[in-house]
Amino acid sequence: MKKQSIGHVFMNGLLKENPTFRLLLGMCPTLGISTAASQGIGMGLATTFVLVFSNMVISLLRKVIPERVRIPSFIVIIATFVTIIDLIIKAYLPSMSSSLGIYIPLIVVNCIIFARAEAFAFKNPVLPSIVDGLGMGLGFTCSLTLLSSVREIIGSGKWFGMQVMPAGYHPMSVITSPTGGFLTLGILILVVNAVVKYIEKRKKAKTGEGIA
């Protein structure tokens, strides 16, 4: 496998390998809690916490954990950090804990966490694994916040609970429904993938010009 720089590892999760818009991972929480921007950013940051620390511990123990029991080991490590962040949110942000509900404990089985543990942390040193978890987590946070913001603004005329649309605006409540969630997500996936392809095309064109 080609060795990547720390900066490249971090940027992968933000755009090129964005877990929501590019890899289509973690769809359950993405659609389940993306009706308000505050919920999106809260869920994203909680997942980022678990990603960073589980990646770190799995990388530290990668030469100790037997291959045959790596999945149960991942579950124990991930569940530990999910429990920690769940207790922190309940203690200091009870309203957010109430709004996110079961989705915080469900981070344990979030395929984003398992994908990074299996594909990256279990095969790479500690620092790159931490950076990978941070990049993927912030990419997930940005995508959740973007999706939640679009749905909240169009669906209720508000953003982070504050009225942002004119008084005469008639909210499109269908956008906050499951159907609206799928529709909005599909449009954003289309837009993000088009942007990524355009950026990659420009990079290839510049590389070609440099060689010439």
PDB file of C-alpha atoms in Angstrom:
ATOM      1  CA  MET A   1       0.000   0.000   0.000  1.00  0.00           C
ATOM      2  CA  LYS A   2       1.338   3.433  -0.943  1.00  0.00           C
ATOM      3  CA  LYS A   3       2.338   5.483   2.101  1.00  0.00           C
ATOM      4  CA  GLN A   4       0.333   8.687   2.444  1.00  0.00           C
ATOM      5  CA  SER A   5       1.307  11.914   4.144  1.00  0.00           C
ATOM      6  CA  ILE A   6      -0.481  12.937   7.352  1.00  0.00           C
ATOM      7  CA  GLY A   7      -2.129  15.846   5.539  1.00  0.00           C
ATOM      8  CA  HIS A   8      -3.373  13.567   2.773  1.00  0.00           C
ATOM      9  CA  VAL A   9      -4.770  11.098   5.316  1.00  0.00           C
ATOM     10  CA  PHE A  10      -6.652  13.919   7.058  1.00  0.00           C
ATOM     11  CA  MET A  11      -8.072  15.434   3.862  1.00  0.00           C
ATOM     12  CA  ASN A  12      -9.292  12.060   2.578  1.00  0.00           C
ATOM     13  CA  GLY A  13     -12.113  11.950   5.122  1.00  0.00           C
ATOM     14  CA  LEU A  14     -13.218  15.502   4.482  1.00  0.00           C
ATOM     15  CA  LEU A  15     -13.957  15.169   0.784  1.00  0.00           C
ATOM     16  CA  LYS A  16     -12.423  12.442  -1.387  1.00  0.00           C
ATOM     17  CA  GLU A  17     -13.460   9.613   0.956  1.00  0.00           C
ATOM     18  CA  ASN A  18     -16.201  11.443   2.845  1.00  0.00           C
ATOM     19  CA  PRO A  19     -18.036   8.675   4.743  1.00  0.00           C
ATOM     20  CA  THR A  20     -21.510  10.034   3.990  1.00  0.00           C
ATOM     21  CA  PHE A  21     -21.392  11.485   0.496  1.00  0.00           C
ATOM     22  CA  ARG A  22     -18.651   9.335  -1.038  1.00  0.00           C
ATOM     23  CA  LEU A  23     -18.551   6.004   0.833  1.00  0.00           C
ATOM     24  CA  LEU A  24     -22.253   5.992   1.828  1.00  0.00           C
ATOM     25  CA  LEU A  25     -21.518   4.730   5.344  1.00  0.00           C
ATOM     26  CA  GLY A  26     -23.515   5.428   8.509  1.00  0.00           C
ATOM     27  CA  MET A  27     -26.798   5.964   6.686  1.00  0.00           C
ATOM     28  CA  CYS A  28     -28.939   5.073   9.720  1.00  0.00           C
ATOM     29  CA  PRO A  29     -27.922   8.040  11.929  1.00  0.00           C
ATOM     30  CA  THR A  30     -27.499  10.241   8.856  1.00  0.00           C
ATOM     31  CA  LEU A  31     -31.178   9.938   7.953  1.00  0.00           C
ATOM     32  CA  GLY A  32     -32.467   9.417  11.484  1.00  0.00           C
ATOM     33  CA  ILE A  33     -31.246  12.572  13.224  1.00  0.00           C
ATOM     34  CA  SER A  34     -30.604  14.990  10.337  1.00  0.00           C
ATOM     35  CA  THR A  35     -33.747  17.085  10.851  1.00  0.00           C
ATOM     36  CA  ALA A  36     -31.982  19.767  12.919  1.00  0.00           C
ATOM     37  CA  ALA A  37     -28.486  21.222  12.529  1.00  0.00           C
ATOM     38  CA  SER A  38     -27.780  20.996  16.272  1.00  0.00           C
ATOM     39  CA  GLN A  39     -28.471  17.257  16.201  1.00  0.00           C
ATOM     40  CA  GLY A  40     -26.249  16.805  13.157  1.00  0.00           C
ATOM     41  CA  ILE A  41     -23.244  18.542  14.685  1.00  0.00           C
ATOM     42  CA  GLY A  42     -23.784  16.797  18.037  1.00  0.00           C
ATOM     43  CA  MET A  43     -23.923  13.335  16.500  1.00  0.00           C
ATOM     44  CA  GLY A  44     -20.962  14.096  14.254  1.00  0.00           C
ATOM     45  CA  LEU A  45     -18.716  15.267  17.092  1.00  0.00           C
ATOM     46  CA  ALA A  46     -19.684  12.296  19.270  1.00  0.00           C
ATOM     47  CA  THR A  47     -18.750   9.961  16.424  1.00  0.00           C
ATOM     48  CA  THR A  48     -15.489  11.865  15.887  1.00  0.00           C
ATOM     49  CA  PHE A  49     -14.560  11.343  19.551  1.00  0.00           C
ATOM     50  CA  VAL A  50     -15.134   7.594  19.237  1.00  0.00           C
ATOM     51  CA  LEU A  51     -13.295   7.394  15.900  1.00  0.00           C
ATOM     52  CA  VAL A  52     -10.180   9.183  17.153  1.00  0.00           C
ATOM     53  CA  PHE A  53      -9.788   7.266  20.409  1.00  0.00           C
ATOM     54  CA  SER A  54     -10.815   3.837  19.107  1.00  0.00           C
ATOM     55  CA  ASN A  55      -8.420   4.232  16.167  1.00  0.00           C
ATOM     56  CA  MET A  56      -5.664   5.212  18.578  1.00  0.00           C
ATOM     57  CA  VAL A  57      -6.160   2.227  20.901  1.00  0.00           C
ATOM     58  CA  ILE A  58      -6.644  -0.280  18.062  1.00  0.00           C
ATOM     59  CA  SER A  59      -3.447   0.948  16.416  1.00  0.00           C
ATOM     60  CA  LEU A  60      -1.555   0.694  19.713  1.00  0.00           C
ATOM     61  CA  LEU A  61      -2.755  -2.885  20.197  1.00  0.00           C
ATOM     62  CA  ARG A  62      -2.628  -3.997  16.550  1.00  0.00           C
ATOM     63  CA  LYS A  63       0.371  -6.293  17.147  1.00  0.00           C
ATOM     64  CA  VAL A  64      -1.181  -7.740  20.299  1.00  0.00           C
ATOM     65  CA  ILE A  65      -4.748  -8.435  19.135  1.00  0.00           C
ATOM     66  CA  PRO A  66      -4.959 -11.902  17.505  1.00  0.00           C
ATOM     67  CA  GLU A  67      -6.275 -11.854  13.931  1.00  0.00           C
ATOM     68  CA  ARG A  68      -9.071 -14.310  14.694  1.00  0.00           C
ATOM     69  CA  VAL A  69     -10.582 -12.224  17.501  1.00  0.00           C
ATOM     70  CA  ARG A  70     -10.013  -8.763  16.065  1.00  0.00           C
ATOM     71  CA  ILE A  71     -13.737  -8.030  15.500  1.00  0.00           C
ATOM     72  CA  PRO A  72     -14.792  -8.810  19.117  1.00  0.00           C
ATOM     73  CA  SER A  73     -11.766  -6.801  20.265  1.00  0.00           C
ATOM     74  CA  PHE A  74     -12.830  -3.855  18.102  1.00  0.00           C
ATOM     75  CA  ILE A  75     -16.333  -4.021  19.593  1.00  0.00           C
ATOM     76  CA  VAL A  76     -15.020  -3.917  23.176  1.00  0.00           C
ATOM     77  CA  ILE A  77     -12.733  -0.958  22.438  1.00  0.00           C
ATOM     78  CA  ILE A  78     -15.375   0.986  20.503  1.00  0.00           C
ATOM     79  CA  ALA A  79     -18.080   0.276  23.100  1.00  0.00           C
ATOM     80  CA  THR A  80     -15.802   1.632  25.835  1.00  0.00           C
ATOM     81  CA  PHE A  81     -15.468   5.026  24.144  1.00  0.00           C
ATOM     82  CA  VAL A  82     -19.148   5.114  23.164  1.00  0.00           C
ATOM     83  CA  THR A  83     -20.032   4.609  26.843  1.00  0.00           C
ATOM     84  CA  ILE A  84     -17.668   7.422  27.839  1.00  0.00           C
ATOM     85  CA  ILE A  85     -19.100   9.938  25.362  1.00  0.00           C
ATOM     86  CA  ASP A  86     -22.664   8.866  26.163  1.00  0.00           C
ATOM     87  CA  LEU A  87     -22.113   9.537  29.873  1.00  0.00           C
ATOM     88  CA  ILE A  88     -20.420  12.887  29.133  1.00  0.00           C
ATOM     89  CA  ILE A  89     -23.333  14.043  26.957  1.00  0.00           C
ATOM     90  CA  LYS A  90     -25.899  12.900  29.532  1.00  0.00           C
ATOM     91  CA  ALA A  91     -24.051  14.756  32.285  1.00  0.00           C
ATOM     92  CA  TYR A  92     -23.296  18.042  30.508  1.00  0.00           C
ATOM     93  CA  LEU A  93     -25.740  18.188  27.552  1.00  0.00           C
ATOM     94  CA  PRO A  94     -28.937  16.484  28.731  1.00  0.00           C
ATOM     95  CA  SER A  95     -31.113  18.140  26.058  1.00  0.00           C
ATOM     96  CA  MET A  96     -28.843  16.837  23.295  1.00  0.00           C
ATOM     97  CA  SER A  97     -28.780  13.404  24.908  1.00  0.00           C
ATOM     98  CA  SER A  98     -32.568  13.410  24.851  1.00  0.00           C
ATOM     99  CA  SER A  99     -32.784  14.529  21.207  1.00  0.00           C
ATOM    100  CA  LEU A 100     -30.186  12.032  19.943  1.00  0.00           C
ATOM    101  CA  GLY A 101     -31.648   9.209  22.022  1.00  0.00           C
ATOM    102  CA  ILE A 102     -30.686   5.686  20.970  1.00  0.00           C
ATOM    103  CA  TYR A 103     -28.400   6.904  18.189  1.00  0.00           C
ATOM    104  CA  ILE A 104     -25.511   7.588  20.596  1.00  0.00           C
ATOM    105  CA  PRO A 105     -25.344   3.967  21.878  1.00  0.00           C
ATOM    106  CA  LEU A 106     -25.744   2.790  18.274  1.00  0.00           C
ATOM    107  CA  ILE A 107     -22.359   4.334  17.428  1.00  0.00           C
ATOM    108  CA  VAL A 108     -21.002   0.982  18.662  1.00  0.00           C
ATOM    109  CA  VAL A 109     -22.232  -0.680  15.462  1.00  0.00           C
ATOM    110  CA  ASN A 110     -21.686   2.290  13.158  1.00  0.00           C
ATOM    111  CA  CYS A 111     -20.026   0.932  10.018  1.00  0.00           C
ATOM    112  CA  ILE A 112     -17.831   4.045   9.735  1.00  0.00           C
ATOM    113  CA  ILE A 113     -16.082   3.112  12.990  1.00  0.00           C
ATOM    114  CA  PHE A 114     -15.613  -0.528  11.989  1.00  0.00           C
ATOM    115  CA  ALA A 115     -14.475   0.382   8.478  1.00  0.00           C
ATOM    116  CA  ARG A 116     -11.685   2.632   9.756  1.00  0.00           C
ATOM    117  CA  ALA A 117     -10.661   0.155  12.457  1.00  0.00           C
ATOM    118  CA  GLU A 118     -10.402  -2.697   9.944  1.00  0.00           C
ATOM    119  CA  ALA A 119      -9.076  -0.810   6.911  1.00  0.00           C
ATOM    120  CA  PHE A 120      -6.729   1.670   8.588  1.00  0.00           C
ATOM    121  CA  ALA A 121      -6.095   1.593  12.345  1.00  0.00           C
ATOM    122  CA  PHE A 122      -5.355  -2.150  12.465  1.00  0.00           C
ATOM    123  CA  LYS A 123      -2.726  -1.733   9.734  1.00  0.00           C
ATOM    124  CA  ASN A 124      -1.077   1.618  10.496  1.00  0.00           C
ATOM    125  CA  PRO A 125       0.918   3.391  13.256  1.00  0.00           C
ATOM    126  CA  VAL A 126      -0.743   5.479  15.962  1.00  0.00           C
ATOM    127  CA  LEU A 127      -0.358   9.028  14.608  1.00  0.00           C
ATOM    128  CA  PRO A 128      -1.740   8.337  11.110  1.00  0.00           C
ATOM    129  CA  SER A 129      -4.587   6.353  12.724  1.00  0.00           C
ATOM    130  CA  ILE A 130      -5.505   9.278  14.976  1.00  0.00           C
ATOM    131  CA  VAL A 131      -5.398  11.675  12.022  1.00  0.00           C
ATOM    132  CA  ASP A 132      -7.507   9.277   9.941  1.00  0.00           C
ATOM    133  CA  GLY A 133     -10.111   9.117  12.713  1.00  0.00           C
ATOM    134  CA  LEU A 134     -10.127  12.906  13.024  1.00  0.00           C
ATOM    135  CA  GLY A 135     -10.477  13.450   9.265  1.00  0.00           C
ATOM    136  CA  MET A 136     -13.216  10.850   8.872  1.00  0.00           C
ATOM    137  CA  GLY A 137     -15.025  12.128  11.953  1.00  0.00           C
ATOM    138  CA  LEU A 138     -14.936  15.761  10.866  1.00  0.00           C
ATOM    139  CA  GLY A 139     -15.990  14.714   7.361  1.00  0.00           C
ATOM    140  CA  PHE A 140     -18.969  12.909   8.881  1.00  0.00           C
ATOM    141  CA  THR A 141     -19.710  15.933  11.100  1.00  0.00           C
ATOM    142  CA  CYS A 142     -19.617  18.358   8.152  1.00  0.00           C
ATOM    143  CA  SER A 143     -21.830  16.175   5.977  1.00  0.00           C
ATOM    144  CA  LEU A 144     -24.355  15.608   8.792  1.00  0.00           C
ATOM    145  CA  THR A 145     -24.431  19.321   9.618  1.00  0.00           C
ATOM    146  CA  LEU A 146     -24.878  20.255   5.957  1.00  0.00           C
ATOM    147  CA  LEU A 147     -27.689  17.741   5.429  1.00  0.00           C
ATOM    148  CA  SER A 148     -29.362  18.720   8.717  1.00  0.00           C
ATOM    149  CA  SER A 149     -29.085  22.438   7.921  1.00  0.00           C
ATOM    150  CA  VAL A 150     -30.696  22.065   4.505  1.00  0.00           C
ATOM    151  CA  ARG A 151     -33.541  19.975   5.918  1.00  0.00           C
ATOM    152  CA  GLU A 152     -34.107  22.290   8.895  1.00  0.00           C
ATOM    153  CA  ILE A 153     -34.069  25.507   6.851  1.00  0.00           C
ATOM    154  CA  ILE A 154     -36.348  24.243   4.077  1.00  0.00           C
ATOM    155  CA  GLY A 155     -38.496  22.072   6.329  1.00  0.00           C
ATOM    156  CA  SER A 156     -39.088  24.507   9.181  1.00  0.00           C
ATOM    157  CA  GLY A 157     -37.629  27.860   8.162  1.00  0.00           C
ATOM    158  CA  LYS A 158     -35.186  27.685  11.084  1.00  0.00           C
ATOM    159  CA  TRP A 159     -31.467  27.020  11.573  1.00  0.00           C
ATOM    160  CA  PHE A 160     -30.071  25.895  14.922  1.00  0.00           C
ATOM    161  CA  GLY A 161     -33.551  26.669  16.252  1.00  0.00           C
ATOM    162  CA  MET A 162     -33.479  30.313  15.093  1.00  0.00           C
ATOM    163  CA  GLN A 163     -35.914  31.682  12.520  1.00  0.00           C
ATOM    164  CA  VAL A 164     -33.963  32.473   9.331  1.00  0.00           C
ATOM    165  CA  MET A 165     -36.655  32.482   6.657  1.00  0.00           C
ATOM    166  CA  PRO A 166     -39.067  35.418   6.107  1.00  0.00           C
ATOM    167  CA  ALA A 167     -42.319  35.504   8.049  1.00  0.00           C
ATOM    168  CA  GLY A 168     -44.303  34.690   4.916  1.00  0.00           C
ATOM    169  CA  TYR A 169     -42.308  31.518   4.185  1.00  0.00           C
ATOM    170  CA  HIS A 170     -44.347  28.315   4.159  1.00  0.00           C
ATOM    171  CA  PRO A 171     -42.147  25.473   5.453  1.00  0.00           C
ATOM    172  CA  MET A 172     -41.922  22.357   3.259  1.00  0.00           C
ATOM    173  CA  SER A 173     -42.543  19.872   6.054  1.00  0.00           C
ATOM    174  CA  VAL A 174     -42.045  16.951   3.673  1.00  0.00           C
ATOM    175  CA  ILE A 175     -38.286  17.683   3.760  1.00  0.00           C
ATOM    176  CA  THR A 176     -38.151  16.739   7.457  1.00  0.00           C
ATOM    177  CA  SER A 177     -39.926  13.441   6.752  1.00  0.00           C
ATOM    178  CA  PRO A 178     -38.032  10.209   5.868  1.00  0.00           C
ATOM    179  CA  THR A 179     -38.946  10.739   2.196  1.00  0.00           C
ATOM    180  CA  GLY A 180     -37.488  14.245   2.281  1.00  0.00           C
ATOM    181  CA  GLY A 181     -34.379  12.913   3.983  1.00  0.00           C
ATOM    182  CA  PHE A 182     -33.693  10.441   1.173  1.00  0.00           C
ATOM    183  CA  LEU A 183     -34.392  13.091  -1.463  1.00  0.00           C
ATOM    184  CA  THR A 184     -32.136  15.717   0.135  1.00  0.00           C
ATOM    185  CA  LEU A 185     -29.355  13.195   0.734  1.00  0.00           C
ATOM    186  CA  GLY A 186     -29.527  12.027  -2.885  1.00  0.00           C
ATOM    187  CA  ILE A 187     -29.218  15.581  -4.210  1.00  0.00           C
ATOM    188  CA  LEU A 188     -26.272  16.375  -1.926  1.00  0.00           C
ATOM    189  CA  ILE A 189     -24.509  13.136  -2.914  1.00  0.00           C
ATOM    190  CA  LEU A 190     -24.911  14.132  -6.564  1.00  0.00           C
ATOM    191  CA  VAL A 191     -23.534  17.641  -5.926  1.00  0.00           C
ATOM    192  CA  VAL A 192     -20.577  16.507  -3.776  1.00  0.00           C
ATOM    193  CA  ASN A 193     -19.556  13.778  -6.226  1.00  0.00           C
ATOM    194  CA  ALA A 194     -19.716  16.267  -9.101  1.00  0.00           C
ATOM    195  CA  VAL A 195     -17.475  18.666  -7.135  1.00  0.00           C
ATOM    196  CA  VAL A 196     -14.960  15.921  -6.317  1.00  0.00           C
ATOM    197  CA  LYS A 197     -14.808  14.791  -9.946  1.00  0.00           C
ATOM    198  CA  TYR A 198     -14.294  18.385 -11.078  1.00  0.00           C
ATOM    199  CA  ILE A 199     -11.448  18.890  -8.567  1.00  0.00           C
ATOM    200  CA  GLU A 200      -9.776  15.623  -9.608  1.00  0.00           C
ATOM    201  CA  LYS A 201     -10.116  16.575 -13.274  1.00  0.00           C
ATOM    202  CA  ARG A 202      -8.472  19.940 -12.626  1.00  0.00           C
ATOM    203  CA  LYS A 203      -5.618  18.277 -10.712  1.00  0.00           C
ATOM    204  CA  LYS A 204      -5.008  15.820 -13.555  1.00  0.00           C
ATOM    205  CA  ALA A 205      -5.042  18.653 -16.088  1.00  0.00           C
ATOM    206  CA  LYS A 206      -2.484  20.629 -14.051  1.00  0.00           C
ATOM    207  CA  THR A 207      -0.284  17.550 -13.650  1.00  0.00           C
ATOM    208  CA  GLY A 208      -0.427  16.972 -17.380  1.00  0.00           C
ATOM    209  CA  GLU A 209       0.521  20.573 -18.067  1.00  0.00           C
ATOM    210  CA  GLY A 210       3.460  20.310 -15.655  1.00  0.00           C
ATOM    211  CA  ILE A 211       4.769  17.177 -17.369  1.00  0.00           C
ATOM    212  CA  ALA A 212       4.422  18.763 -20.767  1.00  0.00           C
TER     213      ALA A 212
END
